[in-house]
Tab-separated table of C-alpha atoms in Angstrom:
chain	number	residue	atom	x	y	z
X	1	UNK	CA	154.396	64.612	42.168
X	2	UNK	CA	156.216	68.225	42.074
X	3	UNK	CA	155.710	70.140	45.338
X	4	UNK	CA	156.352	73.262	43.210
X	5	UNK	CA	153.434	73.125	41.668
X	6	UNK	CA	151.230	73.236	44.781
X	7	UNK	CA	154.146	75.831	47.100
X	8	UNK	CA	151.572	78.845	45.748
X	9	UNK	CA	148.500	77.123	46.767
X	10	UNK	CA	150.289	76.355	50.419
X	11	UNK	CA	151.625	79.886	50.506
X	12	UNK	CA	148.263	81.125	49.726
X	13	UNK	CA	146.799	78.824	52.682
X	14	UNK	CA	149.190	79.845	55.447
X	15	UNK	CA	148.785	83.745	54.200
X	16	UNK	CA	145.237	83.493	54.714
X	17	UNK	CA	144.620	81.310	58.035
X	18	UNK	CA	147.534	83.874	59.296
X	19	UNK	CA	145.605	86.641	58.138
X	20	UNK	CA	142.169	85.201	59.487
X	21	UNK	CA	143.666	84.023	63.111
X	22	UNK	CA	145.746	87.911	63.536
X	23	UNK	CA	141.724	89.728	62.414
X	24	UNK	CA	139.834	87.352	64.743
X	25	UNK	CA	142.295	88.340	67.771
X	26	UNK	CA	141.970	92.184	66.966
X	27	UNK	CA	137.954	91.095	67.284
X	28	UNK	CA	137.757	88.794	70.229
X	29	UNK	CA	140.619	91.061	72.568
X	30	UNK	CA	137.968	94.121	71.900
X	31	UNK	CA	135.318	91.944	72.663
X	32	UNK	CA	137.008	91.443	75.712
X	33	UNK	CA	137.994	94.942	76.580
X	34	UNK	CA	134.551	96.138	76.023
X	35	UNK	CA	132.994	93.319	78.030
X	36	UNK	CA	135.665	94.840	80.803
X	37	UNK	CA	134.285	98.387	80.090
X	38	UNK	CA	130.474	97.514	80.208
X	39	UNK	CA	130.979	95.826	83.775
X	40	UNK	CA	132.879	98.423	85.185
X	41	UNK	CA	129.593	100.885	83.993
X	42	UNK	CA	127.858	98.298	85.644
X	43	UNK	CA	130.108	98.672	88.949
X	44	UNK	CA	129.483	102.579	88.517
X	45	UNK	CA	125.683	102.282	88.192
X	46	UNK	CA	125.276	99.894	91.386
X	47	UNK	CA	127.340	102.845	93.171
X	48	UNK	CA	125.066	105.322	92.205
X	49	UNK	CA	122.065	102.993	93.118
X	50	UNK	CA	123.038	102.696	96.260
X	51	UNK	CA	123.202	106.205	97.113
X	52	UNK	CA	119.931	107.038	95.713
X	53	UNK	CA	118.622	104.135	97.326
X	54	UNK	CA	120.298	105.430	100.917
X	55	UNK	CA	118.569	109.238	100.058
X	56	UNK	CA	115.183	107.932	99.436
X	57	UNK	CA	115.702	106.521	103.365
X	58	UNK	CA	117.583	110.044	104.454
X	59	UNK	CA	114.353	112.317	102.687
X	60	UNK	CA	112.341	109.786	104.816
X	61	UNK	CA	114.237	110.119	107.654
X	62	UNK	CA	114.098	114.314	107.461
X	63	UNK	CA	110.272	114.584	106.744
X	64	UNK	CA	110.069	113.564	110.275
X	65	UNK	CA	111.539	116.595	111.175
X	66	UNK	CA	107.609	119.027	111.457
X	67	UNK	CA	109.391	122.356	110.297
X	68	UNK	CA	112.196	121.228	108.093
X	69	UNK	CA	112.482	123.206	104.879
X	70	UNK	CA	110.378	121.724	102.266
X	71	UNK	CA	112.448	123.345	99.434
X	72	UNK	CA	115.233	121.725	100.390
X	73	UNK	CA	113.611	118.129	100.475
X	74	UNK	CA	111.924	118.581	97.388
X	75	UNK	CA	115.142	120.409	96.069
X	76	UNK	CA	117.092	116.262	96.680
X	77	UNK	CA	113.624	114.484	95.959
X	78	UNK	CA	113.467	116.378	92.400
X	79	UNK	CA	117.573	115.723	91.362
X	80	UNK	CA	117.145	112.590	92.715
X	81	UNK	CA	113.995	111.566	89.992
X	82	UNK	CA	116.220	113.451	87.089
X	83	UNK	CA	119.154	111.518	88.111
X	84	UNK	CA	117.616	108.465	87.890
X	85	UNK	CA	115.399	108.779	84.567
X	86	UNK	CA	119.525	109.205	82.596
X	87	UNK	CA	119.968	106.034	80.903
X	88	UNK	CA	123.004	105.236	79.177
X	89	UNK	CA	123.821	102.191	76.812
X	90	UNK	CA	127.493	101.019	78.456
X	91	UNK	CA	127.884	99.315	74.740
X	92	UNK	CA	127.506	103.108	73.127
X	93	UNK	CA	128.622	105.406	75.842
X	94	UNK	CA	129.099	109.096	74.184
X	95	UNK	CA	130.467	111.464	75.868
X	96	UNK	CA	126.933	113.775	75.641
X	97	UNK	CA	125.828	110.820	77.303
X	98	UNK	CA	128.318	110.898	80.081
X	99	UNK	CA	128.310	114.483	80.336
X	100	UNK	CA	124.414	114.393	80.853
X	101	UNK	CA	124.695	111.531	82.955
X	102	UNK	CA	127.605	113.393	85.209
X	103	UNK	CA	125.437	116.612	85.207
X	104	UNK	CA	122.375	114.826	86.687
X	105	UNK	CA	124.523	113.227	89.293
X	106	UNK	CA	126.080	116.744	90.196
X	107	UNK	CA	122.188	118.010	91.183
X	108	UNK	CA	122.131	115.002	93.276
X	109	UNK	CA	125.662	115.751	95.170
X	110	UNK	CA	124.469	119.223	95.495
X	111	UNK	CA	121.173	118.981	96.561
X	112	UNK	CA	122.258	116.730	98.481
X	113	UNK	CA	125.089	118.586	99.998
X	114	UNK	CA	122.405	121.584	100.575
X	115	UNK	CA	119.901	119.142	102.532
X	116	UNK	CA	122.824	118.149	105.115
X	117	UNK	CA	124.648	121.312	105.780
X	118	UNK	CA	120.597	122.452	106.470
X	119	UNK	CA	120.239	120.173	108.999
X	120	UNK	CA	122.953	121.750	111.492
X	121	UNK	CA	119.978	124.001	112.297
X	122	UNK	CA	118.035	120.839	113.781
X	123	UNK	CA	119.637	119.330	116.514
X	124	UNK	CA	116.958	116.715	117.632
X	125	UNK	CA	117.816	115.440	113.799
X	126	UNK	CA	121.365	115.727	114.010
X	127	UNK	CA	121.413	113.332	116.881
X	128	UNK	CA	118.702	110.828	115.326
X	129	UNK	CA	120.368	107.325	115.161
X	130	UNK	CA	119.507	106.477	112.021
X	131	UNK	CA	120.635	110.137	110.218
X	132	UNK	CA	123.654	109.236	111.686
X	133	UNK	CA	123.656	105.780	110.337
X	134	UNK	CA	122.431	107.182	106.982
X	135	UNK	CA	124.882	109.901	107.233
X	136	UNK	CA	127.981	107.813	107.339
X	137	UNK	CA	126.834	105.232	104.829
X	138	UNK	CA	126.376	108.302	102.426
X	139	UNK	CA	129.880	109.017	102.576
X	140	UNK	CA	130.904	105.599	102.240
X	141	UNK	CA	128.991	105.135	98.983
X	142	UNK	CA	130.502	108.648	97.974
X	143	UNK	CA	133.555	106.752	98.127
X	144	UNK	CA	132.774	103.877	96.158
X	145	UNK	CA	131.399	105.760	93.219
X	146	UNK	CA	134.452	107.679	93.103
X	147	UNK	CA	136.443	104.448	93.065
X	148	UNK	CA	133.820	103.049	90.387
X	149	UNK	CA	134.454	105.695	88.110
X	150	UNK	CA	138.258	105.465	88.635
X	151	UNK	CA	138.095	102.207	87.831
X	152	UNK	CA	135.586	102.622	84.592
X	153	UNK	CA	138.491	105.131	83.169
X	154	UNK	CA	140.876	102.013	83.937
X	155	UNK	CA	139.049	99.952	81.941
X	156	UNK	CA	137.958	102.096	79.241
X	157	UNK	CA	141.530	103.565	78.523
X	158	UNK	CA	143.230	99.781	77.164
X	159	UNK	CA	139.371	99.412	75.238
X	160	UNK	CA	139.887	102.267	73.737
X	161	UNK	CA	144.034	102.155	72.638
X	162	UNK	CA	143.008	98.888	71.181
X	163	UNK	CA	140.447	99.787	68.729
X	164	UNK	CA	142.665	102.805	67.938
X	165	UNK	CA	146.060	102.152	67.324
X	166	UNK	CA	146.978	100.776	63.742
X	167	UNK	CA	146.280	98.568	62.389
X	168	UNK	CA	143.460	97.854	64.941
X	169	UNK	CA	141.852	100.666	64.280
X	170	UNK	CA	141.619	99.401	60.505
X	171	UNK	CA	139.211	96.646	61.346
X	172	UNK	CA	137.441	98.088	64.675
X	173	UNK	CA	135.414	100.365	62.699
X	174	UNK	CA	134.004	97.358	60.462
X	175	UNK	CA	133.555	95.152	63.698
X	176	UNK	CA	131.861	98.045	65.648
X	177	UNK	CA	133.764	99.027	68.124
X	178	UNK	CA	133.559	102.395	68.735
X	179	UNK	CA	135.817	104.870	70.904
X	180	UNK	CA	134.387	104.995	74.737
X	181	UNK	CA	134.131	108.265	76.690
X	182	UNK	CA	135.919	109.009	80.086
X	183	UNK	CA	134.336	110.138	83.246
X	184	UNK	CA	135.518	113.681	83.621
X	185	UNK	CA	135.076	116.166	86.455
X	186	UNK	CA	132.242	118.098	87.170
X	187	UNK	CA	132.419	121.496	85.330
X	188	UNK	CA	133.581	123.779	87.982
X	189	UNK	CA	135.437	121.599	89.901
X	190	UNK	CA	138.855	122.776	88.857
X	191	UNK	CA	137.847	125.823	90.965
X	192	UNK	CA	138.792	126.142	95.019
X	193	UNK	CA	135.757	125.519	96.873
X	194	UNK	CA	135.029	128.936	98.431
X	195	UNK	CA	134.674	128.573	102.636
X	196	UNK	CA	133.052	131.160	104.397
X	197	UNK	CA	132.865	131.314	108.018
């Protein structure tokens, strides 16, 4: 039997497993990444649950108050329905989508910040046990989205240099993985907050 007859053929073979096992780990490590990347939107989502879960209680809370501004309660009741009705796709997030998505949650903040700065005019509610409660676990959630989104930009940024450097980026196209967007500030925030007093 000559082996040099068949040396092609084996050539051939050990091109093309090498070939198929170096595509299918391009494929399955951005499967991974973006499995990484969906669950931290997830995360990010349950954060922002959580406080619109904690205002519906805090609007509740305020109504009991007979002469508190209506504006202002329907001002957080209204961002917190258009906040709410913004649903993004974590395995297509656009930035337009995020940037809509951000937007909406910026009238929440807002509003929000409007309703509680408003209440230094009540005292009765100021003291009320469960504003306070309500109050506090507000700021804690504040906290967790912020670490949410920190960590969604963590797990975006290695999704998205893998589908993007070469020759990755040759074969994430055709496997359709496409480039994820960042959560960015909220337009005006590189500004100094103006205090009056």
């Amino acid at each position: 039997m000559d082996f040099k007859k068949f040396l092609p053929w084996i050539i051939a073979a050990v091109l093309i497993i090498g070939i198929y096992s170096w595509v299918k780990g391009i494929n399955n490590t951005a499967v991974t990444l973006n499995q990484t990347v969906e669950q931290s939107w997830g995360d990010v989502q349950t954060a922002y649950q959580r406080r619109n879960d904690l205002i519906g209680n805090l609007v509740n809370t305020v109504k009991g108050a007979a002469d508190f501004e209506k504006s202002t309660l329907t001002a957080v009741i209204e961002a917190r329905a258009k906040a709410t009705s913004v649903k993004i796709d974590p395995a297509n997030i656009t930035p337009e989508q995020l940037a809509e998505f951000n937007k909406a949650q910026s009238g929440v903040s807002s509003s929000l910040s409007r309703l509680l700065v408003t209440v230094e005019a009540y005292p009765d509610l100021k003291a009320n046990q469960n504003f306070l409660k309500l109050q506090d676990e507000l700021a804690s959630t504040e906290n967790q989205i912020l670490t949410a989104r920190t960590r969604f930009n963590e797990a975006v940024k290695p999704y998205n240099s893998h589908i993007k450097t070469f020759p990755n980026s040759l074969f994430a196209g055709m496997f359709g993985f496409k480039e994820k967007a960042y959560f960015n500030a909220v337009e005006g925030a590189d500004k100094p907050v103006e205090v009056k007093f």
